[in-house]
Coordinates of C-alpha atoms and ligand atoms in Angstrom, one line a residue:
M1 CA 13.7 34.0 -13.7
T2 CA 12.5 35.4 -17.0
P3 CA 10.4 38.5 -16.9
R4 CA 7.5 36.6 -18.3
F5 CA 7.8 34.0 -15.5
A6 CA 8.0 36.8 -12.9
V7 CA 4.8 38.4 -14.2
L8 CA 3.0 35.1 -14.2
L9 CA 4.2 34.4 -10.6
L10 CA 2.7 37.7 -9.5
L11 CA -0.4 37.1 -11.4
A12 CA -0.8 33.7 -10.0
S13 CA -0.2 34.9 -6.4
A14 CA -2.8 37.7 -6.9
L15 CA -5.3 35.2 -8.2
A16 CA -4.7 32.7 -5.5
A17 CA -8.1 31.5 -4.2
Q18 CA -8.8 31.9 -0.5
P19 CA -9.0 28.6 1.3
S20 CA -12.5 27.3 1.0
Q21 CA -12.5 25.7 4.4
P22 CA -11.4 27.0 7.8
P23 CA -8.3 25.1 9.1
L24 CA -9.2 22.0 11.1
P25 CA -7.2 20.6 14.0
P26 CA -5.1 17.5 12.8
E27 CA -7.5 14.9 14.2
Q28 CA -10.4 16.4 12.2
R29 CA -8.3 17.2 9.2
T30 CA -7.4 13.5 8.8
Q31 CA -10.8 12.1 9.8
W32 CA -12.0 11.6 6.2
F33 CA -8.8 9.8 5.4
R34 CA -9.0 7.5 8.5
D35 CA -12.6 6.7 7.5
A36 CA -12.0 6.2 3.8
K37 CA -9.6 3.2 4.0
F38 CA -9.4 2.7 0.2
G39 CA -8.1 5.0 -2.5
M40 CA -7.2 4.7 -6.2
F41 CA -3.8 5.8 -7.3
I42 CA -3.3 6.8 -11.0
H43 CA 0.1 7.0 -12.7
W44 CA -0.4 8.6 -16.1
G45 CA 1.9 10.6 -18.3
V46 CA 4.3 10.6 -21.3
Y47 CA 5.7 7.3 -20.2
S48 CA 2.2 5.8 -20.8
V49 CA 2.7 6.4 -24.5
I50 CA 5.8 4.2 -24.5
G51 CA 3.9 1.7 -22.3
R52 CA 6.8 0.0 -20.5
H53 CA 7.4 1.7 -17.1
E54 CA 7.2 5.2 -15.7
W55 CA 11.0 5.1 -15.3
I56 CA 11.5 4.2 -18.9
R57 CA 13.3 7.4 -19.8
H58 CA 15.9 6.6 -17.2
Q59 CA 15.9 2.8 -17.7
A60 CA 16.4 3.0 -21.5
Q61 CA 18.5 6.2 -21.3
I62 CA 16.2 8.0 -23.7
P63 CA 17.6 11.5 -24.5
Q64 CA 15.3 14.3 -23.6
A65 CA 14.8 15.4 -27.2
E66 CA 13.8 11.8 -28.1
Y67 CA 11.4 11.6 -25.1
D68 CA 9.8 14.9 -26.1
K69 CA 8.5 13.3 -29.3
Y70 CA 6.4 11.0 -27.1
A71 CA 5.2 14.0 -25.1
R72 CA 4.0 15.5 -28.3
R73 CA 2.1 12.3 -29.1
F74 CA 0.3 12.2 -25.8
N75 CA -3.3 12.6 -26.9
P76 CA -5.8 10.9 -24.6
V77 CA -8.7 11.1 -27.0
R78 CA -10.6 8.4 -25.2
F79 CA -10.1 9.9 -21.7
N80 CA -13.4 10.2 -19.9
A81 CA -13.0 11.6 -16.4
D82 CA -16.5 10.5 -15.3
E83 CA -15.6 6.9 -16.3
W84 CA -12.5 6.9 -14.3
V85 CA -14.2 8.4 -11.2
R86 CA -17.1 5.9 -11.6
L87 CA -14.6 3.1 -11.8
A88 CA -13.0 4.2 -8.6
R89 CA -16.3 4.9 -6.8
D90 CA -17.8 1.5 -7.9
A91 CA -14.6 -0.2 -6.6
G92 CA -15.4 1.3 -3.3
A93 CA -12.5 3.8 -3.4
R94 CA -13.3 7.0 -1.6
Y95 CA -10.4 9.1 -3.0
I96 CA -8.2 9.3 -6.0
V97 CA -4.6 10.4 -6.2
I98 CA -3.2 11.2 -9.6
T99 CA 0.3 12.1 -10.8
S100 CA 0.3 15.8 -11.6
K101 CA 3.9 15.5 -12.5
H102 CA 6.1 12.4 -12.3
H103 CA 9.9 12.2 -12.2
D104 CA 10.1 12.9 -16.0
G105 CA 9.0 16.4 -15.2
F106 CA 6.0 16.4 -17.5
S107 CA 2.8 18.0 -16.0
I108 CA -0.4 16.3 -17.1
Y109 CA -2.3 19.6 -16.7
R110 CA -2.1 23.0 -18.3
S111 CA 0.6 24.7 -16.2
R112 CA 1.2 28.3 -16.7
V113 CA 4.6 28.2 -15.1
S114 CA 5.9 25.2 -17.1
D115 CA 6.5 24.7 -20.8
Y116 CA 6.6 21.0 -20.3
D117 CA 3.0 20.2 -19.9
M118 CA -0.3 19.3 -21.7
E119 CA 0.2 22.5 -23.8
I120 CA 2.8 20.8 -25.9
T121 CA 0.4 17.8 -26.7
P122 CA -2.3 17.7 -29.4
Y123 CA -4.8 17.3 -26.6
P124 CA -6.8 20.5 -26.2
G125 CA -8.1 19.9 -22.6
D126 CA -6.8 19.7 -19.1
P127 CA -7.3 16.2 -17.7
L128 CA -6.9 17.3 -14.1
K129 CA -9.6 20.0 -14.6
D130 CA -12.0 17.3 -15.9
L131 CA -11.1 14.9 -13.2
A132 CA -11.6 17.5 -10.5
A133 CA -15.0 18.3 -11.8
A134 CA -16.0 14.6 -12.2
A135 CA -14.7 13.8 -8.7
K136 CA -16.8 16.5 -7.2
R137 CA -19.8 15.3 -9.1
H138 CA -19.4 11.8 -7.8
G139 CA -18.4 12.6 -4.3
V140 CA -14.9 11.2 -4.5
R141 CA -12.0 13.2 -3.1
L142 CA -9.1 14.1 -5.4
G143 CA -5.4 14.5 -4.5
F144 CA -2.3 15.1 -6.5
Y145 CA 0.9 13.2 -6.6
H146 CA 3.8 15.5 -7.3
S147 CA 7.4 14.4 -7.9
I148 CA 10.1 16.6 -6.2
M149 CA 12.7 14.9 -8.3
D150 CA 12.6 16.3 -11.9
W151 CA 14.6 15.0 -14.8
H152 CA 13.6 17.8 -17.1
H153 CA 13.8 21.1 -15.3
P154 CA 17.0 22.9 -16.2
D155 CA 17.6 24.0 -12.6
Y156 CA 17.1 20.7 -10.9
R157 CA 20.2 18.9 -9.6
P158 CA 21.4 16.2 -9.7
R159 CA 20.5 15.4 -13.3
R160 CA 20.7 11.9 -14.7
A161 CA 24.3 10.7 -14.4
W162 CA 24.0 8.8 -17.7
E163 CA 22.8 11.9 -19.5
Y164 CA 25.4 14.3 -18.1
P165 CA 28.2 12.0 -17.1
N166 CA 30.7 14.7 -16.4
N167 CA 28.6 17.4 -14.7
Y168 CA 25.4 15.8 -13.5
K169 CA 25.6 17.6 -10.1
E170 CA 27.0 20.9 -11.4
G171 CA 25.3 24.1 -12.3
G172 CA 21.5 24.4 -11.8
N173 CA 19.9 26.0 -8.9
N174 CA 17.7 24.0 -6.7
N175 CA 16.4 27.0 -4.9
R176 CA 15.1 28.3 -8.2
Y177 CA 13.7 24.9 -9.0
I178 CA 11.9 24.9 -5.6
D179 CA 10.4 28.3 -6.4
F180 CA 9.1 26.7 -9.6
M181 CA 7.7 23.7 -7.8
K182 CA 6.0 26.0 -5.3
E183 CA 4.3 27.8 -8.2
Q184 CA 3.1 24.5 -9.6
L185 CA 1.7 23.6 -6.2
R186 CA 0.0 27.0 -6.1
E187 CA -1.6 26.1 -9.5
L188 CA -2.8 22.8 -8.2
L189 CA -4.1 24.2 -4.9
T190 CA -5.9 27.1 -6.4
G191 CA -7.2 25.9 -9.7
Y192 CA -8.7 22.5 -9.0
G193 CA -11.1 22.9 -6.1
D194 CA -10.5 21.2 -2.8
V195 CA -7.4 19.1 -2.9
A196 CA -7.6 16.1 -0.7
V197 CA -3.9 15.3 -0.6
I198 CA -0.6 16.5 -2.0
W199 CA 1.3 13.3 -2.4
F200 CA 5.1 14.0 -2.8
D201 CA 7.6 11.6 -4.1
G202 CA 11.2 11.5 -5.3
E203 CA 12.4 13.0 -2.0
W204 CA 15.4 10.7 -1.8
E205 CA 17.6 13.2 -3.6
H206 CA 17.1 15.4 -0.6
T207 CA 16.3 18.5 -2.7
L208 CA 14.0 20.1 -0.1
S209 CA 15.9 19.0 3.0
N210 CA 19.3 20.2 1.7
A211 CA 17.8 23.5 0.9
K212 CA 16.1 23.5 4.3
R213 CA 12.8 24.4 2.6
D214 CA 10.6 21.4 3.4
D215 CA 8.8 23.2 6.2
E216 CA 8.3 26.2 4.0
I217 CA 6.5 24.0 1.4
Y218 CA 4.5 22.5 4.2
D219 CA 3.4 25.9 5.4
F220 CA 2.8 27.1 1.9
I221 CA 0.4 24.2 1.2
R222 CA -1.4 24.9 4.5
S223 CA -1.7 28.6 3.7
L224 CA -3.5 27.8 0.4
Q225 CA -5.6 24.8 1.5
P226 CA -5.3 24.3 5.3
N227 CA -7.0 20.9 5.2
T228 CA -5.1 19.3 2.4
L229 CA -3.2 16.2 3.7
I230 CA 0.5 16.0 3.0
N231 CA 2.3 12.7 2.8
D232 CA 5.6 11.9 4.5
R233 CA 7.7 12.2 1.4
L234 CA 7.8 15.9 1.6
Y235 CA 10.4 15.1 4.3
E236 CA 12.7 12.1 4.7
R237 CA 10.4 9.1 4.6
K238 CA 10.5 8.5 8.4
P239 CA 7.5 8.2 10.8
G240 CA 7.3 11.2 13.2
N241 CA 7.8 14.1 10.8
R242 CA 5.1 16.8 10.4
A243 CA 3.4 15.0 7.5
D244 CA -0.1 13.6 7.9
F245 CA 0.6 10.0 7.0
G246 CA 3.4 7.5 6.1
T247 CA 3.6 5.7 2.8
P248 CA 4.9 2.2 2.8
E249 CA 5.3 1.2 -0.8
Q250 CA 4.6 -2.2 -2.3
Y251 CA 4.4 -3.9 1.1
V252 CA 2.2 -4.2 4.2
P253 CA 4.0 -3.3 7.4
A254 CA 3.9 -6.2 9.8
T255 CA 2.4 -4.2 12.7
G256 CA 1.3 -1.0 11.0
L257 CA 3.5 2.1 11.2
K258 CA 4.8 3.6 14.5
R259 CA 6.7 6.6 15.4
P260 CA 10.1 6.1 17.2
D261 CA 8.2 6.6 20.5
G262 CA 5.9 3.6 19.7
K263 CA 2.8 5.7 18.9
P264 CA 0.9 4.6 15.8
V265 CA 1.0 7.0 12.9
L266 CA -1.5 7.2 10.1
W267 CA -0.3 5.3 7.0
E268 CA -1.3 4.3 3.5
A269 CA 0.2 1.4 1.7
C270 CA 0.5 2.1 -2.0
V271 CA 0.5 -1.0 -4.1
T272 CA 0.3 -1.9 -7.8
I273 CA -2.3 -4.4 -9.2
N274 CA 0.4 -5.7 -11.5
Q275 CA 3.7 -6.7 -10.2
D276 CA 6.1 -3.8 -10.8
S277 CA 5.2 -0.9 -13.0
W278 CA 3.1 2.1 -11.8
G279 CA 2.7 3.6 -15.3
Y280 CA 1.0 1.6 -18.1
N281 CA 3.1 -1.3 -19.0
K282 CA 1.8 -3.4 -21.9
Y283 CA 4.4 -6.1 -21.2
E284 CA 3.6 -6.9 -17.7
T285 CA 1.5 -10.1 -17.4
V286 CA 1.5 -10.8 -13.7
F287 CA -1.4 -9.4 -11.7
K288 CA -2.5 -9.8 -8.2
T289 CA -5.7 -11.8 -8.0
E290 CA -9.1 -10.4 -6.7
R291 CA -8.5 -12.5 -3.7
D292 CA -5.0 -11.1 -3.0
L293 CA -6.3 -7.6 -3.3
I294 CA -9.4 -8.0 -1.1
R295 CA -7.4 -9.7 1.5
M296 CA -4.7 -7.1 1.3
L297 CA -7.3 -4.4 1.8
V298 CA -8.6 -6.2 4.9
E299 CA -5.1 -6.7 6.2
V300 CA -4.1 -3.1 5.7
V301 CA -7.3 -1.8 7.4
S302 CA -6.9 -4.3 10.3
K303 CA -3.5 -2.8 10.9
G304 CA -4.9 0.8 10.9
G305 CA -3.9 1.8 7.4
N306 CA -5.4 2.7 4.1
L307 CA -4.8 1.0 0.8
L308 CA -3.9 3.2 -2.3
L309 CA -4.3 0.8 -5.2
N310 CA -2.7 1.9 -8.4
V311 CA -3.8 1.8 -12.0
G312 CA -1.8 2.9 -15.0
P313 CA -4.2 4.0 -17.7
R314 CA -3.2 3.6 -21.4
P315 CA -2.1 6.8 -23.2
D316 CA -5.5 7.1 -24.9
G317 CA -7.2 7.3 -21.6
T318 CA -8.7 3.8 -21.4
I319 CA -8.0 1.4 -18.6
Q320 CA -7.0 -2.1 -19.2
E321 CA -9.5 -4.9 -18.5
E322 CA -7.2 -6.6 -16.0
F323 CA -7.5 -3.6 -13.7
V324 CA -11.2 -3.0 -14.3
T325 CA -12.3 -6.6 -13.5
R326 CA -10.3 -6.6 -10.3
L327 CA -11.6 -3.2 -9.2
K328 CA -15.1 -4.3 -9.9
A329 CA -14.6 -7.4 -7.7
I330 CA -13.3 -5.3 -4.8
G331 CA -16.4 -3.1 -5.2
R332 CA -18.7 -6.2 -5.1
W333 CA -17.0 -7.4 -2.0
L334 CA -17.2 -4.0 -0.4
R335 CA -20.9 -3.6 -1.2
A336 CA -21.6 -6.7 1.0
N337 CA -18.9 -6.1 3.6
G338 CA -18.0 -2.4 3.5
E339 CA -19.5 -1.9 7.0
A340 CA -16.5 -3.9 8.3
I341 CA -14.0 -1.6 6.4
Y342 CA -15.1 2.0 6.2
E343 CA -15.0 4.1 9.4
T344 CA -13.5 1.2 11.3
T345 CA -10.5 1.1 13.6
A346 CA -7.6 -1.3 13.7
S347 CA -7.9 -4.8 15.0
P348 CA -8.0 -5.0 18.8
F349 CA -6.0 -8.2 18.6
E350 CA -2.2 -7.9 18.1
R351 CA -2.2 -11.3 16.5
M352 CA -4.9 -13.7 15.3
S353 CA -5.4 -17.2 16.3
F354 CA -7.1 -18.1 13.0
F355 CA -6.5 -17.3 9.3
G356 CA -8.2 -14.0 9.0
R357 CA -8.2 -10.4 10.4
A358 CA -10.3 -8.2 12.6
T359 CA -11.5 -4.6 12.5
A360 CA -13.8 -2.7 15.0
K361 CA -16.3 0.0 15.2
G362 CA -17.3 1.0 18.7
R363 CA -18.9 -2.1 20.3
T364 CA -18.9 -4.1 17.0
L365 CA -16.1 -6.4 16.3
Y366 CA -15.7 -7.6 12.7
L367 CA -14.0 -10.9 12.1
H368 CA -12.8 -11.4 8.5
I369 CA -12.5 -15.1 8.0
F370 CA -10.2 -16.2 5.2
Q371 CA -10.4 -19.9 5.9
W372 CA -13.8 -21.2 7.0
P373 CA -13.3 -23.9 9.6
E374 CA -14.0 -27.4 8.3
D375 CA -15.6 -28.5 11.6
G376 CA -17.7 -25.3 11.8
R377 CA -15.9 -24.1 15.0
L378 CA -13.9 -20.9 14.9
R379 CA -11.8 -20.2 17.9
V380 CA -11.3 -16.5 18.6
A381 CA -8.5 -16.6 21.2
G382 CA -8.5 -13.8 23.8
L383 CA -11.8 -12.1 23.3
K384 CA -13.1 -11.2 26.7
N385 CA -16.4 -9.6 25.9
L386 CA -19.9 -11.0 26.0
V387 CA -21.4 -11.3 22.6
H388 CA -25.0 -10.1 22.3
R389 CA -25.5 -10.9 18.6
A390 CA -23.5 -12.3 15.8
R391 CA -24.3 -11.8 12.1
L392 CA -22.8 -12.9 8.9
L393 CA -22.6 -9.8 6.7
A394 CA -22.9 -11.7 3.4
D395 CA -25.8 -13.8 4.6
P396 CA -27.5 -12.1 7.6
G397 CA -30.2 -14.9 7.8
R398 CA -27.7 -17.6 8.7
A399 CA -27.3 -18.5 12.3
V400 CA -24.0 -17.9 14.1
K401 CA -23.6 -18.8 17.7
A402 CA -20.9 -17.5 20.0
V403 CA -20.0 -19.8 22.9
R404 CA -17.4 -19.0 25.6
D405 CA -14.7 -21.5 26.1
G406 CA -12.4 -20.4 29.0
P407 CA -10.4 -17.3 27.8
D408 CA -11.6 -17.8 24.2
M409 CA -14.7 -17.3 22.3
V410 CA -15.8 -20.1 19.9
L411 CA -18.1 -19.3 17.0
E412 CA -20.3 -22.1 15.8
L413 CA -20.8 -21.7 12.1
E414 CA -23.1 -23.4 9.7
G415 CA -22.6 -24.5 6.2
E416 CA -20.0 -23.4 3.7
A417 CA -18.1 -20.1 3.6
P418 CA -20.5 -17.5 2.1
D419 CA -17.4 -15.9 0.6
E420 CA -14.3 -17.9 0.2
I421 CA -12.1 -14.8 -0.1
A422 CA -13.3 -13.3 3.2
S423 CA -16.5 -13.9 5.1
V424 CA -17.2 -11.3 7.7
I425 CA -19.0 -11.9 11.0
A426 CA -20.0 -8.8 13.0
L427 CA -20.1 -9.4 16.7
E428 CA -22.2 -7.0 18.8
L429 CA -20.4 -6.9 22.1
D430 CA -21.2 -5.7 25.6
G431 CA -18.7 -2.9 25.2
E432 CA -15.7 -1.9 23.2
P433 CA -13.6 -5.0 22.3
A434 CA -11.6 -6.2 25.3
T435 CA -8.9 -8.6 24.3
E436 CA -6.1 -10.7 25.9
P437 CA -3.0 -10.7 23.7
F438 CA -2.6 -13.9 21.8
F439 CA 0.7 -15.7 21.8
N440 CA 1.7 -19.0 20.5
R441 CA 1.8 -21.2 23.6
P442 CA 2.5 -24.9 24.2
D443 CA -0.4 -27.2 24.3
A444 CA -1.1 -29.6 27.2
K445 CA 1.7 -31.8 25.9
G446 CA 4.1 -28.9 25.8
V447 CA 4.1 -28.8 21.9
L448 CA 4.1 -25.4 20.2
T449 CA 2.5 -25.4 16.8
L450 CA 3.3 -22.3 14.8
G451 CA 1.0 -22.3 11.8
V452 CA 1.4 -19.7 9.1
E453 CA -2.1 -18.3 10.0
S454 CA -0.7 -16.8 13.2
C455 CA 2.5 -15.3 11.9
E456 CA 3.1 -11.8 10.7
I457 CA 5.4 -11.1 7.8
E458 CA 8.2 -8.5 8.1
A459 CA 8.7 -7.0 4.7
E460 CA 10.1 -4.1 2.8
F461 CA 9.6 -2.6 -0.6
E462 CA 8.5 -5.3 -3.1
Q463 CA 7.0 -7.8 -0.8
R464 CA 6.2 -11.0 -2.6
A465 CA 5.4 -13.5 0.2
K466 CA 1.7 -13.8 1.0
K467 CA -0.4 -16.1 3.1
E468 CA -2.7 -18.4 1.1
N469 CA -5.1 -21.3 1.8
A470 CA -6.1 -24.2 -0.3
L471 CA -7.4 -27.7 0.4
G472 CA -7.4 -27.2 4.1
H473 CA -3.8 -25.9 4.3
V474 CA -2.8 -22.3 5.2
F475 CA 0.7 -21.5 3.9
L476 CA 3.1 -18.9 2.8
T477 CA 3.6 -18.7 -0.9
Q478 CA 5.5 -16.6 -3.5
W479 CA 8.2 -16.6 -0.9
T480 CA 11.1 -15.7 -3.2
R481 CA 12.6 -12.7 -1.4
D482 CA 14.8 -13.1 1.7
R483 CA 13.5 -9.8 3.0
D484 CA 10.0 -11.3 3.5
V485 CA 10.4 -12.9 6.9
P486 CA 7.6 -14.7 8.7
Y487 CA 7.8 -14.5 12.5
W488 CA 5.8 -15.7 15.5
V489 CA 5.7 -14.4 19.0
L490 CA 5.9 -17.3 21.5
E491 CA 5.3 -17.6 25.1
T492 CA 6.9 -20.6 26.9
P493 CA 6.2 -20.9 30.6
R494 CA 9.3 -23.1 31.1
G495 CA 12.6 -23.0 29.3
G496 CA 14.0 -26.1 27.7
R497 CA 15.1 -27.9 24.5
Y498 CA 12.8 -28.4 21.6
A499 CA 13.0 -30.6 18.6
V500 CA 12.1 -28.5 15.5
E501 CA 10.0 -29.8 12.7
I502 CA 9.1 -27.8 9.6
S503 CA 6.3 -28.5 7.2
Y504 CA 6.4 -27.2 3.6
A505 CA 5.6 -28.0 0.0
A506 CA 8.3 -27.6 -2.6
R507 CA 8.1 -28.5 -6.3
R508 CA 11.9 -28.4 -6.5
A509 CA 14.6 -29.1 -4.0
G510 CA 17.2 -26.5 -3.1
A511 CA 15.7 -23.6 -1.3
G512 CA 17.9 -22.8 1.7
F513 CA 16.3 -21.6 4.9
T514 CA 17.0 -21.0 8.6
V515 CA 14.8 -21.2 11.7
E516 CA 15.9 -18.7 14.3
A517 CA 14.8 -18.4 17.8
G518 CA 16.3 -17.4 21.2
G519 CA 19.7 -16.7 19.6
A520 CA 19.9 -20.2 18.0
K521 CA 19.8 -20.8 14.3
L522 CA 19.1 -24.1 12.5
E523 CA 19.8 -24.4 8.8
G524 CA 17.9 -26.4 6.3
K525 CA 17.5 -27.1 2.6
A526 CA 14.1 -27.8 1.1
E527 CA 13.6 -31.2 -0.4
A528 CA 11.3 -31.7 -3.3
T529 CA 8.0 -32.9 -1.8
G530 CA 6.2 -33.9 -5.0
G531 CA 4.6 -30.5 -5.8
D532 CA 3.6 -27.1 -4.6
W533 CA 0.6 -28.5 -2.8
V534 CA 2.2 -31.6 -1.3
F535 CA 3.1 -30.8 2.3
R536 CA 5.7 -32.9 4.1
T537 CA 7.1 -32.5 7.6
H538 CA 10.9 -32.6 8.0
R539 CA 13.0 -32.7 11.2
L540 CA 15.5 -30.0 11.5
G541 CA 17.3 -30.3 14.8
Q542 CA 17.0 -28.9 18.3
I543 CA 16.9 -25.4 19.8
E544 CA 16.9 -24.1 23.3
L545 CA 14.2 -21.7 24.4
L546 CA 14.2 -19.6 27.6
A547 CA 11.1 -19.2 29.7
G548 CA 9.0 -16.2 28.7
R549 CA 8.4 -14.5 25.5
S550 CA 10.5 -14.9 22.3
E551 CA 10.2 -14.6 18.6
L552 CA 10.8 -17.3 16.0
R553 CA 11.7 -16.4 12.4
V554 CA 12.0 -18.4 9.3
R555 CA 14.3 -16.9 6.7
I556 CA 14.6 -18.1 3.1
A557 CA 18.1 -17.8 1.5
P558 CA 18.5 -14.9 -1.0
A559 CA 18.6 -17.2 -4.0
G560 CA 18.1 -20.8 -4.7
G561 CA 14.4 -21.4 -4.9
S562 CA 11.3 -21.1 -2.8
M563 CA 8.9 -23.2 -0.9
N564 CA 5.4 -23.0 0.5
L565 CA 5.8 -22.9 4.3
E566 CA 2.9 -24.3 6.3
R567 CA 4.1 -24.5 9.9
V568 CA 6.9 -25.0 12.4
V569 CA 6.4 -27.4 15.3
L570 CA 8.5 -27.4 18.4
R571 CA 8.3 -30.5 20.5
P572 CA 9.8 -30.6 24.0
V573 CA 12.8 -32.9 24.3
G574 CA 13.2 -35.2 27.3
Ligands
LIG1 O1 9.8 6.1 -8.3 C1 8.5 6.2 -7.9 C2 7.6 5.2 -8.7 O2 7.7 5.4 -10.0 C3 6.2 5.4 -8.2 O3 5.7 6.6 -8.5 C4 6.1 5.1 -6.8 C5 4.7 5.3 -6.2 O4 4.8 5.3 -4.8 N1 7.0 6.0 -6.0 C6 8.4 6.0 -6.4 C7 9.3 5.2 -5.7 O5 9.2 5.3 -4.3

């Protein structure tokens, strides 16, 4: 430690602000987060100057000295903190999380303990200061992403293997690096008002866990701002650590996140609007649609999570139109339907019988309908309550009637969908929602019809498959990754053999797939059906199912094409 650094440390500690809030118990500390549902993530830094990806220094093996030239050019002359916060607020986001330092080690604020920060740029200000002030003005919470991994700090190990091929693990001193990181956290937690979240990343090099200092950092944050939330990446990314919430990245977990003992944990899915890059990437041309994003928000919330949707601003501080229009569309939808999102709890249904999702708030159940029924009858399987009143949020004047049909509730709807992305019906019930779990069961003829609307998708990082509807069909599309696996939970009162049929559309032949249930596996290869929207049914073979509950999965082969899956039908044999 240089004497200058030591003096600064002492000074910084002495100046540390007292926590502005008394510590709250965990349930209260996290309440705002559970209510907020939607946040805006911002990745912004030196990599934005290059405009290809936030990992570009690593991906293109740019030597540090070369990369520093971009740092010295980082000059966000068009940055306007109020505009950013207004964009987030008008999109309906209730909090913002911005990169204070990404893996490249550059801090986008004026850090007294680092010489690799805004002070080396031509920009005279501190963007995080401006953002903190603007967030406060507009009533939006602000949190800081902070990378534990650091490709710049001389003490951090391992360094990049391509940069130091012979000694990337040697030398350095991670304890000293962690001391430095702590001082940066102190700056962030004492100089920028109330910090909603410290959002760690880059934990997979185990810097904190190997040094056994993760708990120390946790306690340190709590000592400065007791109510700041801490994400799971301070530790190993597993549910059940001391962190406040889990962070599935670029996918929506099939059934939310649970601890090993089965208890649900708080979680937040972080997702990009474009396909891949978090930092500004002028070469990316694929963007999720408004429809994808709104439905994703609904899905996440129905599973008890939050959505942290990312934008990567340009280096000059402007935000590209593709992001702005989509955020505005989410905002429009939320202005009509936000009641069914904010402050709600997860769906009381484990699975849905129609293409849509549910959320709840006390005695109100919200049904988010993605596909308006053509015959005007929407069957809500397994809803046991009495319905006192039903109202369509986007068109409160329109009549909606709820009629009981045995164990199900049927809603009689009029006219066209008021919103073809998601029309929300609020049902005022006689009590908190009481539901019967829905399983795919055989009909009167013993036939099991497994439509994509009632499956969930098991996915991991970089989920691509999504449910979609068009022309009366509900199907799985963009199904190009074998790790995206649709599955259904079946209940068959009697065991027996079933003939398996599969319905899909495929522009090209060749996608290999398997249907797996009850330990049996049938293999198939997609035939060209005439186009992506031309659905055909193909016989696949037979499987044996035991009586009781089982799961059926359809897997797509790792390479060799894709298909739009519509349904699997199991017909009893004999
Ligand atoms: O490597 C980073 C990536 O650049 C981005 O910051 C995301 C956001 O969650 N996190 C990392 C990978 O897990």
